[in-house]
Amino acid sequence: MAAYLCHEAPDLLTHEAEVVDSRPGAVVLSRSALYPGGGGQPTDRGTLAWKGGETAITGVEQQGSRLWHLLAESVEISGPVELRVDPDFRFLMQQLHTGLHIVNALAFQAFDGALVTGANMTGDPVSGGGTARIDLDLPGADNQRLREMEATINDIIAQDLPVNTFSLPMAQAAQEPGTLRSKAVTPPAQPDGTVRIVEIAGLDRQACGGTHLSSTGESRPLRILKVENKGRHNRRVKLGLADL
């Protein structure tokens, strides 16, 4: 789990940088606040501006420790640039990702330590709509019990619980039940041997590399749109943000 600038400075959405490598339609920057994607969360949207031009960033390609920012135009850029993260899309993903953590925490408590087998988020910042899904290892679970979590989810949002992040040594995180919540994937350690932890005060703490709200109360209410079986073990919970 790499240490990203969006982790260190979550409110930094516009900043200057230098192009350190380039090819037609792609650049590596000296620093970038763009979340590159991972764990079911898509890459941030944004734009790159330079003297004489501006273009959208369409994705990120990771090669080792280098992040190639893929551009909408086949231009080759050098020198100073300004990176601008789309604030609406970032906020949309923060709401959805924090919501998934709430669902995950409630299911972990209610179903004897249910582990995550997959997650995905998608959204349209223009309309303000977004959905997310989480797959849980819950063989034999009553789907109605999962549907009934909606009221508790929104009660937690209304409580405006702080959401904090910090680092733990990987060995310590591995010894704390529920901190490594994925059934199949162990999050990679950061270069210093630690793992990033996201904690919702009084509710949950788990390893995660995504972007989140600073408190649950920043989120719009969430709706459970669907609960369905995906194979013998998996239960899929699909969430949506309430209409604006």
XYZ file of C-alpha atoms in Angstrom, residues 58-223:
166
model
C -8.046 9.918 -18.247
C -6.313 7.412 -15.984
C -3.164 6.328 -14.186
C -0.739 3.572 -15.140
C 1.564 2.373 -12.366
C 5.012 1.075 -13.285
C 6.887 0.209 -10.117
C 6.951 3.351 -8.004
C 6.174 5.600 -10.980
C 2.703 6.850 -11.801
C 2.102 7.677 -15.437
C -0.770 10.152 -15.779
C -2.610 9.289 -19.005
C -3.874 12.300 -20.929
C -6.849 12.828 -23.212
C -4.610 14.335 -25.902
C -1.462 12.901 -27.466
C 0.733 15.793 -26.358
C 4.280 15.642 -25.008
C 4.784 18.009 -22.086
C 7.830 19.252 -20.188
C 8.518 21.728 -17.418
C 6.090 23.063 -14.790
C 2.432 22.049 -14.775
C -0.613 22.470 -12.575
C -2.628 19.410 -11.553
C -6.283 19.894 -10.615
C -8.232 17.082 -8.968
C -11.964 17.103 -9.704
C -13.431 17.967 -6.266
C -16.935 16.669 -7.005
C -15.771 13.226 -8.077
C -13.343 12.987 -5.132
C -16.138 13.865 -2.687
C -18.478 11.364 -4.314
C -15.924 8.588 -3.889
C -15.208 9.655 -0.292
C -18.895 9.313 0.568
C -19.251 5.917 -1.101
C -16.036 4.516 0.343
C -16.871 5.663 3.860
C -20.326 4.152 3.425
C -18.812 0.808 2.457
C -16.745 0.874 5.645
C -19.910 1.411 7.687
C -21.640 -1.533 5.995
C -18.512 -3.635 6.401
C -18.278 -2.815 10.108
C -21.930 -3.632 10.789
C -21.739 -6.930 8.906
C -18.490 -7.856 10.654
C -20.160 -7.321 14.033
C -23.518 -8.917 13.190
C -22.270 -11.972 11.314
C -19.338 -13.197 13.390
C -16.460 -11.574 11.542
C -17.649 -11.687 7.927
C -14.738 -10.928 5.579
C -14.751 -8.879 2.387
C -14.368 -10.682 -0.937
C -14.726 -7.673 -3.246
C -15.815 -4.049 -3.589
C -16.485 -1.528 -6.328
C -17.532 2.136 -6.596
C -18.846 4.191 -9.481
C -20.392 7.612 -9.814
C -21.298 10.617 -11.933
C -20.364 13.926 -10.284
C -22.475 15.872 -12.798
C -25.712 14.291 -11.608
C -24.389 13.658 -8.094
C -25.401 10.005 -8.368
C -23.216 7.169 -7.224
C -23.396 3.519 -6.290
C -21.110 1.077 -4.565
C -21.153 -2.624 -3.837
C -19.445 -4.813 -1.302
C -19.207 -8.601 -1.433
C -19.077 -10.429 1.885
C -18.293 -14.025 2.776
C -21.634 -14.873 4.381
C -22.712 -18.454 3.635
C -26.278 -19.069 4.785
C -26.890 -15.454 5.816
C -30.422 -14.092 5.890
C -30.486 -11.390 3.223
C -33.293 -9.577 5.028
C -30.979 -8.940 7.978
C -28.594 -7.222 5.589
C -31.390 -5.099 4.096
C -32.442 -4.000 7.573
C -29.019 -2.426 8.186
C -30.062 0.691 6.245
C -31.547 2.447 9.283
C -28.420 1.782 11.343
C -26.168 2.969 8.506
C -27.973 6.300 8.379
C -28.011 6.598 12.157
C -24.205 6.318 12.084
C -24.055 8.988 9.374
C -26.260 11.258 11.517
C -24.003 10.718 14.559
C -21.218 12.514 12.647
C -18.507 10.156 13.883
C -14.902 11.266 13.223
C -12.995 9.322 10.568
C -9.254 9.219 11.200
C -6.267 7.625 9.507
C -2.948 6.483 10.936
C -0.284 3.851 10.359
C 0.455 0.620 12.200
C 3.350 -1.803 11.784
C 2.130 -4.579 9.514
C 2.945 -7.230 12.122
C 0.805 -5.439 14.711
C -2.086 -4.971 12.277
C -2.001 -8.671 11.409
C -2.391 -9.571 15.100
C -5.448 -7.355 15.640
C -8.612 -9.292 14.684
C -10.565 -7.531 11.959
C -7.896 -4.998 11.027
C -7.030 -6.907 7.849
C -10.581 -7.414 6.622
C -10.146 -8.877 3.126
C -10.506 -12.640 2.761
C -8.216 -13.022 -0.234
C -5.896 -10.007 -0.373
C -3.462 -8.735 2.245
C -2.774 -5.035 1.678
C 0.886 -4.412 0.851
C 2.915 -2.579 3.448
C 4.106 0.975 2.884
C 7.832 1.520 2.309
C 8.415 1.915 6.063
C 6.779 -1.443 6.844
C 3.516 0.021 8.124
C -0.034 -0.286 6.833
C -2.541 2.562 6.617
C -5.533 2.250 8.959
C -8.894 3.994 8.556
C -10.823 4.324 11.820
C -14.441 5.391 12.300
C -14.492 6.437 15.943
C -16.233 3.910 18.169
C -17.273 1.744 15.227
C -14.483 0.306 13.126
C -10.820 0.255 12.178
C -9.309 -1.546 9.234
C -6.506 -1.339 6.708
C -7.432 0.660 3.605
C -5.697 2.779 0.981
C -8.676 4.731 -0.350
C -9.978 8.248 0.225
C -12.598 8.895 2.908
C -14.590 11.622 4.593
C -13.259 13.267 7.744
C -16.540 12.465 9.521
C -19.576 10.330 8.716
C -21.903 13.341 8.902
C -20.425 14.777 5.697
C -22.188 12.034 3.737
C -25.634 12.134 2.228
C -27.909 9.346 3.485
C -27.378 5.921 1.933
C -29.902 3.465 0.582
